[in-house]
Amino acid sequence: MTSQMDTDEQSIVLPSSTTSGLSLSLHPLPILNISEHLTRLKLQTRSNSPFVLGALLGTQNGREVEIVNTFELATEEGRDDLVDHDFLVSRRDQYKQVFPSLEFIGWYTVASVPTYRHIALHEQFTGYCSTPLLLVLQPSTITSSSSDITGQTLPFKAYEPTVEIRDKKTRSVFIEAPFKVETGEAERIAVDWTAKGGGGSTSLESHLQAQRAAVKMLHERILVLVQYVTNVIAGQIPTDHTTLRSLSALIASLPASENKGFRDEFNTEYEDVQLTALLSSLTKSTNILNDLVDKHLVLIGGSREDRTVTVRRRGMGRQGMMPGDWAMHP
């Protein structure tokens, strides 16, 4: 009986052969908000699988949807299956005052797969949006994925509601909608700042850290390719000629670092960069020296004016004395 129920619940999502046709973009802020929401509830409830519920805010233009922000939702007292609509409307209106361009476009939760319980919750949001989206965080996919961290994807899945006709009966189901992560300049800065723990590093340090991370990832992927070729040569894994041809084409596309033309061009660009840095340093030093000279002239000019005024006052005092005063004051 239980296995039959599990099979029915899993059939809420249509097979992957059914395409959604929705162009969905997910911004970093909802990802951070949902992850923080789950982590906080785990610590508060001391449970590994707390009930997480929240709203999605974004924009929609036809079949193009962007998920920009989120906020948490509350349920009725003692009823996780009933949404507190008064709280939802209040929070939505508050966000609307600050972000007038954002609309309620769906909701999010944490689960391995959508079930009939999510269908019941989903129907409560149709009054705020005609086709609300469902964004599911699947933390179980993190531990079950491969050990190759460079090949992991985000443990999120988006679903679009639809109606399926089966045995002359209609029922509400979900279609998995592919999404892409889209970031703006401000979001890149915020994510970079968050990743560094809010440290006050300079822009140069941030640039060097990003370069170091890129080089490290490239090094790890090169090691994977080298290990693959080594295992093929040793006969530990079967030979895949398609993969080997791709590797050969990749190596052939790389510039020849020992070529004389490449070395000359590299040296020219290196000298240009060094010359630009030297000119920048000289310009900065000239500006500092110019400011110092200006301040020195101001000080010298001010002291000269004070001396001139003092001399003039003394001359005027002597001219105004009576002849007898000279006798009294030799």
Tab-separated table of C-alpha atoms in Angstrom:
chain	number	residue	atom	x	y	z
A	1	MET	CA	0.000	0.000	0.000
A	2	THR	CA	2.800	2.379	0.890
A	3	SER	CA	4.740	1.653	-2.290
A	4	GLN	CA	1.627	2.306	-4.361
A	5	MET	CA	1.155	5.653	-2.595
A	6	ASP	CA	4.781	6.601	-3.209
A	7	THR	CA	4.368	5.756	-6.881
A	8	ASP	CA	1.284	7.952	-7.127
A	9	GLU	CA	3.033	10.819	-5.379
A	10	GLN	CA	6.042	10.639	-7.630
A	11	SER	CA	3.785	10.701	-10.694
A	12	ILE	CA	2.775	14.267	-9.809
A	13	VAL	CA	5.695	15.399	-12.004
A	14	LEU	CA	5.337	14.627	-15.696
A	15	PRO	CA	8.227	12.768	-17.365
A	16	SER	CA	11.211	14.681	-18.708
A	17	SER	CA	10.023	14.129	-22.272
A	18	THR	CA	7.354	16.775	-21.604
A	19	THR	CA	8.925	20.205	-22.076
A	20	SER	CA	7.809	23.348	-20.309
A	21	GLY	CA	8.758	26.044	-22.825
A	22	LEU	CA	9.230	28.524	-19.999
A	23	SER	CA	12.265	30.833	-20.039
A	24	LEU	CA	13.140	31.052	-16.352
A	25	SER	CA	15.971	33.068	-14.771
A	26	LEU	CA	16.970	32.650	-11.127
A	27	HIS	CA	18.944	35.354	-9.337
A	28	PRO	CA	21.431	34.659	-6.499
A	29	LEU	CA	19.386	36.407	-3.785
A	30	PRO	CA	16.561	33.803	-3.750
A	31	ILE	CA	19.151	31.021	-3.591
A	32	LEU	CA	20.793	32.614	-0.539
A	33	ASN	CA	17.453	33.395	1.124
A	34	ILE	CA	16.069	29.866	0.751
A	35	SER	CA	19.313	28.255	1.932
A	36	GLU	CA	19.436	30.567	4.948
A	37	HIS	CA	15.764	29.866	5.704
A	38	LEU	CA	16.357	26.107	5.761
A	39	THR	CA	19.525	26.364	7.859
A	40	ARG	CA	17.862	28.626	10.419
A	41	LEU	CA	14.815	26.354	10.794
A	42	LYS	CA	17.083	23.335	11.238
A	43	LEU	CA	18.791	25.039	14.167
A	44	GLN	CA	15.556	26.348	15.674
A	45	THR	CA	13.557	23.120	15.419
A	46	ARG	CA	16.536	20.761	15.833
A	47	SER	CA	15.183	18.777	12.896
A	48	ASN	CA	16.916	17.681	9.727
A	49	SER	CA	13.789	18.138	7.615
A	50	PRO	CA	11.775	21.144	8.844
A	51	PHE	CA	8.802	22.460	6.902
A	52	VAL	CA	9.924	25.424	4.788
A	53	LEU	CA	7.496	27.699	2.994
A	54	GLY	CA	8.016	31.020	1.260
A	55	ALA	CA	6.922	33.264	-1.605
A	56	LEU	CA	8.737	34.106	-4.834
A	57	LEU	CA	8.888	37.653	-6.148
A	58	GLY	CA	9.923	38.608	-9.649
A	59	THR	CA	8.829	39.788	-13.042
A	60	GLN	CA	6.996	38.049	-15.868
A	61	ASN	CA	6.755	39.065	-19.499
A	62	GLY	CA	4.855	36.412	-21.419
A	63	ARG	CA	6.835	33.183	-21.059
A	64	GLU	CA	9.912	34.955	-19.702
A	65	VAL	CA	10.078	34.879	-15.910
A	66	GLU	CA	12.723	36.183	-13.507
A	67	ILE	CA	12.832	35.205	-9.823
A	68	VAL	CA	14.449	38.159	-8.088
A	69	ASN	CA	13.562	37.982	-4.385
A	70	THR	CA	11.738	35.911	-1.754
A	71	PHE	CA	10.096	36.251	1.629
A	72	GLU	CA	9.033	33.690	4.207
A	73	LEU	CA	5.419	32.623	4.680
A	74	ALA	CA	3.501	31.560	7.762
A	75	THR	CA	0.851	28.864	8.190
A	76	GLU	CA	-2.209	28.653	10.363
A	77	GLU	CA	-1.649	27.683	13.976
A	78	GLY	CA	-1.063	23.930	14.100
A	79	ARG	CA	-1.835	23.466	10.389
A	80	ASP	CA	1.110	23.237	7.997
A	81	ASP	CA	-1.245	22.615	5.097
A	82	LEU	CA	-3.051	25.987	5.404
A	83	VAL	CA	-1.305	29.205	4.389
A	84	ASP	CA	-1.785	32.310	6.534
A	85	HIS	CA	-3.231	34.530	3.804
A	86	ASP	CA	-3.374	37.659	5.978
A	87	PHE	CA	0.364	37.423	6.591
A	88	LEU	CA	1.005	36.772	2.899
A	89	VAL	CA	-0.978	39.814	1.756
A	90	SER	CA	0.655	42.034	4.391
A	91	ARG	CA	4.182	41.057	3.449
A	92	ARG	CA	3.430	41.249	-0.270
A	93	ASP	CA	2.105	44.797	0.093
A	94	GLN	CA	5.152	45.811	2.145
A	95	TYR	CA	7.519	44.514	-0.537
A	96	LYS	CA	5.371	46.184	-3.176
A	97	GLN	CA	6.027	49.574	-1.587
A	98	VAL	CA	9.784	49.071	-1.708
A	99	PHE	CA	9.974	47.120	-4.995
A	100	PRO	CA	6.976	48.228	-7.078
A	101	SER	CA	8.134	46.283	-10.162
A	102	LEU	CA	8.141	42.897	-8.408
A	103	GLU	CA	5.054	40.678	-8.413
A	104	PHE	CA	4.091	37.472	-6.628
A	105	ILE	CA	4.976	34.736	-9.127
A	106	GLY	CA	5.099	31.564	-7.026
A	107	TRP	CA	6.293	29.861	-3.869
A	108	TYR	CA	9.156	27.702	-2.628
A	109	THR	CA	9.634	24.790	-0.290
A	110	VAL	CA	12.120	22.046	0.594
A	111	ALA	CA	11.441	18.472	-0.529
A	112	SER	CA	12.959	15.603	-2.473
A	113	VAL	CA	10.107	15.520	-5.028
A	114	PRO	CA	6.726	17.275	-5.270
A	115	THR	CA	3.793	15.281	-3.856
A	116	TYR	CA	0.023	15.622	-3.520
A	117	ARG	CA	0.651	17.708	-0.434
A	118	HIS	CA	2.357	20.294	-2.607
A	119	ILE	CA	-0.580	20.233	-5.022
A	120	ALA	CA	-2.906	21.127	-2.139
A	121	LEU	CA	-0.621	23.960	-1.076
A	122	HIS	CA	-0.188	25.102	-4.655
A	123	GLU	CA	-3.917	25.574	-5.175
A	124	GLN	CA	-3.968	28.103	-2.306
A	125	PHE	CA	-1.708	30.467	-4.289
A	126	THR	CA	-3.778	30.564	-7.478
A	127	GLY	CA	-5.686	33.565	-6.137
A	128	TYR	CA	-2.514	35.673	-6.210
A	129	CYS	CA	-1.160	34.450	-9.551
A	130	SER	CA	-2.814	32.565	-12.392
A	131	THR	CA	0.048	30.076	-12.794
A	132	PRO	CA	2.287	30.265	-9.717
A	133	LEU	CA	5.663	28.584	-10.051
A	134	LEU	CA	7.116	26.138	-7.554
A	135	LEU	CA	10.814	26.264	-6.647
A	136	VAL	CA	12.018	23.244	-4.677
A	137	LEU	CA	15.269	22.991	-2.764
A	138	GLN	CA	16.462	19.382	-2.766
A	139	PRO	CA	19.244	19.073	-0.177
A	140	SER	CA	19.386	15.290	-0.672
A	141	THR	CA	20.878	15.792	-4.149
A	142	ILE	CA	23.983	17.360	-2.597
A	143	THR	CA	25.085	14.210	-0.793
A	144	SER	CA	23.991	11.843	-3.546
A	145	SER	CA	25.854	13.644	-6.315
A	146	SER	CA	29.297	12.729	-7.521
A	147	SER	CA	32.448	13.650	-5.675
A	148	ASP	CA	33.527	15.920	-8.511
A	149	ILE	CA	32.638	19.333	-7.104
A	150	THR	CA	33.190	21.022	-10.447
A	151	GLY	CA	30.436	18.933	-12.007
A	152	GLN	CA	27.779	19.580	-9.375
A	153	THR	CA	24.712	21.668	-10.115
A	154	LEU	CA	22.513	23.691	-7.814
A	155	PRO	CA	20.123	21.511	-5.729
A	156	PHE	CA	17.122	23.471	-7.012
A	157	LYS	CA	14.342	22.487	-9.369
A	158	ALA	CA	11.591	24.689	-10.752
A	159	TYR	CA	8.156	23.421	-11.687
A	160	GLU	CA	5.329	24.884	-13.723
A	161	PRO	CA	1.727	23.798	-13.005
A	162	THR	CA	-0.406	22.205	-15.683
A	163	VAL	CA	-3.413	19.905	-16.060
A	164	GLU	CA	-3.187	16.290	-17.215
A	165	ILE	CA	-6.059	14.254	-18.573
A	166	ARG	CA	-5.852	10.605	-17.526
A	167	ASP	CA	-8.671	8.074	-17.786
A	168	LYS	CA	-11.068	10.862	-18.817
A	169	LYS	CA	-10.265	12.714	-15.597
A	170	THR	CA	-8.252	15.869	-15.072
A	171	ARG	CA	-5.699	16.386	-12.357
A	172	SER	CA	-3.137	19.031	-11.453
A	173	VAL	CA	0.482	18.090	-12.091
A	174	PHE	CA	3.871	19.769	-12.448
A	175	ILE	CA	6.257	20.104	-15.373
A	176	GLU	CA	9.936	20.607	-14.607
A	177	ALA	CA	11.074	23.952	-16.028
A	178	PRO	CA	14.780	24.456	-16.760
A	179	PHE	CA	16.305	27.617	-15.387
A	180	LYS	CA	19.502	29.599	-15.624
A	181	VAL	CA	21.234	31.676	-12.979
A	182	GLU	CA	21.391	35.335	-13.929
A	183	THR	CA	23.278	37.978	-11.961
A	184	GLY	CA	23.540	41.742	-12.169
A	185	GLU	CA	26.533	43.874	-11.302
A	186	ALA	CA	25.184	44.740	-7.842
A	187	GLU	CA	24.439	41.067	-7.142
A	188	ARG	CA	27.959	40.057	-8.155
A	189	ILE	CA	29.400	42.560	-5.699
A	190	ALA	CA	27.066	41.382	-2.925
A	191	VAL	CA	27.775	37.705	-3.514
A	192	ASP	CA	31.522	38.355	-3.630
A	193	TRP	CA	31.281	40.343	-0.388
A	194	THR	CA	29.254	37.574	1.271
A	195	ALA	CA	31.642	34.879	0.117
A	196	LYS	CA	34.544	36.760	1.733
A	197	GLY	CA	32.655	37.158	5.017
A	198	GLY	CA	32.314	40.924	4.695
A	199	GLY	CA	36.051	41.499	4.883
A	200	GLY	CA	37.449	44.882	3.939
A	201	SER	CA	39.814	43.733	1.220
A	202	THR	CA	40.845	45.972	-1.619
A	203	SER	CA	39.744	45.626	-5.216
A	204	LEU	CA	43.195	44.323	-6.123
A	205	GLU	CA	42.945	41.551	-3.533
A	206	SER	CA	39.484	40.622	-4.804
A	207	HIS	CA	40.756	40.497	-8.371
A	208	LEU	CA	43.730	38.338	-7.393
A	209	GLN	CA	41.513	35.994	-5.374
A	210	ALA	CA	39.185	35.566	-8.335
A	211	GLN	CA	42.155	34.863	-10.601
A	212	ARG	CA	43.522	32.353	-8.089
A	213	ALA	CA	40.173	30.545	-7.896
A	214	ALA	CA	39.970	30.393	-11.696
A	215	VAL	CA	43.505	29.020	-12.008
A	216	LYS	CA	42.819	26.476	-9.254
A	217	MET	CA	39.675	25.229	-10.991
A	218	LEU	CA	41.521	25.018	-14.317
A	219	HIS	CA	44.312	23.056	-12.642
A	220	GLU	CA	41.820	20.594	-11.115
A	221	ARG	CA	40.118	20.005	-14.456
A	222	ILE	CA	43.444	19.490	-16.201
A	223	LEU	CA	44.338	16.893	-13.566
A	224	VAL	CA	41.066	15.090	-14.303
A	225	LEU	CA	41.929	14.971	-18.017
A	226	VAL	CA	45.469	13.788	-17.307
A	227	GLN	CA	44.159	11.077	-14.989
A	228	TYR	CA	41.693	9.948	-17.656
A	229	VAL	CA	44.393	9.655	-20.332
A	230	THR	CA	46.676	7.839	-17.870
A	231	ASN	CA	43.949	5.301	-17.058
A	232	VAL	CA	43.231	4.760	-20.769
A	233	ILE	CA	46.910	4.108	-21.500
A	234	ALA	CA	47.117	1.730	-18.524
A	235	GLY	CA	44.022	-0.127	-19.749
A	236	GLN	CA	42.091	0.510	-16.544
A	237	ILE	CA	39.124	2.059	-18.373
A	238	PRO	CA	37.789	1.453	-21.895
A	239	THR	CA	38.981	3.691	-24.702
A	240	ASP	CA	36.518	6.331	-25.858
A	241	HIS	CA	37.754	7.600	-29.207
A	242	THR	CA	35.259	10.491	-29.237
A	243	THR	CA	36.615	11.828	-25.970
A	244	LEU	CA	40.207	11.364	-27.105
A	245	ARG	CA	39.525	13.240	-30.336
A	246	SER	CA	37.969	16.076	-28.340
A	247	LEU	CA	41.063	16.227	-26.133
A	248	SER	CA	43.315	16.244	-29.198
A	249	ALA	CA	41.332	19.096	-30.749
A	250	LEU	CA	41.475	21.022	-27.475
A	251	ILE	CA	45.250	20.649	-27.235
A	252	ALA	CA	45.678	21.640	-30.869
A	253	SER	CA	43.664	24.826	-30.301
A	254	LEU	CA	45.990	25.993	-27.526
A	255	PRO	CA	48.609	28.593	-28.492
A	256	ALA	CA	52.158	27.313	-28.820
A	257	SER	CA	53.976	28.937	-25.908
A	258	GLU	CA	57.415	28.167	-27.370
A	259	ASN	CA	56.667	29.834	-30.687
A	260	LYS	CA	58.891	32.865	-31.362
A	261	GLY	CA	55.966	35.010	-32.546
A	262	PHE	CA	53.970	34.187	-29.436
A	263	ARG	CA	56.920	34.999	-27.189
A	264	ASP	CA	57.538	38.332	-28.929
A	265	GLU	CA	53.886	39.316	-28.661
A	266	PHE	CA	53.805	38.273	-25.021
A	267	ASN	CA	56.913	40.336	-24.238
A	268	THR	CA	55.438	43.350	-26.025
A	269	GLU	CA	52.208	43.178	-24.063
A	270	TYR	CA	54.127	42.643	-20.827
A	271	GLU	CA	56.285	45.715	-21.497
A	272	ASP	CA	53.175	47.764	-22.325
A	273	VAL	CA	51.589	46.775	-19.039
A	274	GLN	CA	54.733	47.600	-17.090
A	275	LEU	CA	55.038	50.959	-18.873
A	276	THR	CA	51.406	51.780	-18.115
A	277	ALA	CA	51.954	50.946	-14.443
A	278	LEU	CA	55.087	53.124	-14.365
A	279	LEU	CA	53.280	56.061	-15.976
A	280	SER	CA	50.444	55.683	-13.503
A	281	SER	CA	52.892	55.722	-10.603
A	282	LEU	CA	54.680	58.780	-11.998
A	283	THR	CA	51.380	60.608	-12.488
A	284	LYS	CA	50.344	59.858	-8.956
A	285	SER	CA	53.707	61.021	-7.587
A	286	THR	CA	53.499	64.223	-9.671
A	287	ASN	CA	50.047	64.998	-8.289
A	288	ILE	CA	51.275	64.491	-4.729
A	289	LEU	CA	54.291	66.740	-5.373
A	290	ASN	CA	52.067	69.371	-6.968
A	291	ASP	CA	49.771	69.395	-3.918
A	292	LEU	CA	52.805	69.721	-1.637
A	293	VAL	CA	54.177	72.678	-3.643
A	294	ASP	CA	50.792	74.413	-3.569
A	295	LYS	CA	50.556	74.046	0.202
A	296	HIS	CA	54.141	75.311	0.606
A	297	LEU	CA	53.409	78.401	-1.512
A	298	VAL	CA	50.292	79.130	0.520
A	299	LEU	CA	52.275	78.967	3.756
A	300	ILE	CA	55.137	81.115	2.401
A	301	GLY	CA	52.727	83.652	0.938
A	302	GLY	CA	50.819	83.932	4.194
A	303	SER	CA	53.980	84.513	6.262
A	304	ARG	CA	55.197	87.241	3.845
A	305	GLU	CA	51.885	89.080	4.074
A	306	ASP	CA	52.067	88.997	7.879
A	307	ARG	CA	55.593	90.463	7.841
A	308	THR	CA	54.604	93.256	5.425
A	309	VAL	CA	51.655	94.277	7.593
A	310	THR	CA	53.850	94.337	10.722
A	311	VAL	CA	56.495	96.543	9.084
A	312	ARG	CA	53.880	98.992	7.826
A	313	ARG	CA	52.328	99.297	11.284
A	314	ARG	CA	55.712	100.046	12.850
A	315	GLY	CA	56.482	102.767	10.235
A	316	MET	CA	53.140	104.445	10.790
A	317	GLY	CA	53.721	104.480	14.564
A	318	ARG	CA	57.101	106.215	14.260
A	319	GLN	CA	55.818	108.880	11.886
A	320	GLY	CA	53.005	109.794	14.283
A	321	MET	CA	55.366	110.503	17.272
A	322	MET	CA	56.120	114.009	18.498
A	323	PRO	CA	59.713	115.341	18.355
A	324	GLY	CA	59.976	115.201	22.102
A	325	ASP	CA	59.211	111.591	22.093
A	326	TRP	CA	62.470	110.848	20.268
A	327	ALA	CA	64.353	112.462	23.040
A	328	MET	CA	62.537	110.485	25.638
A	329	HIS	CA	62.941	107.313	23.689
A	330	PRO	CA	66.380	107.297	22.105
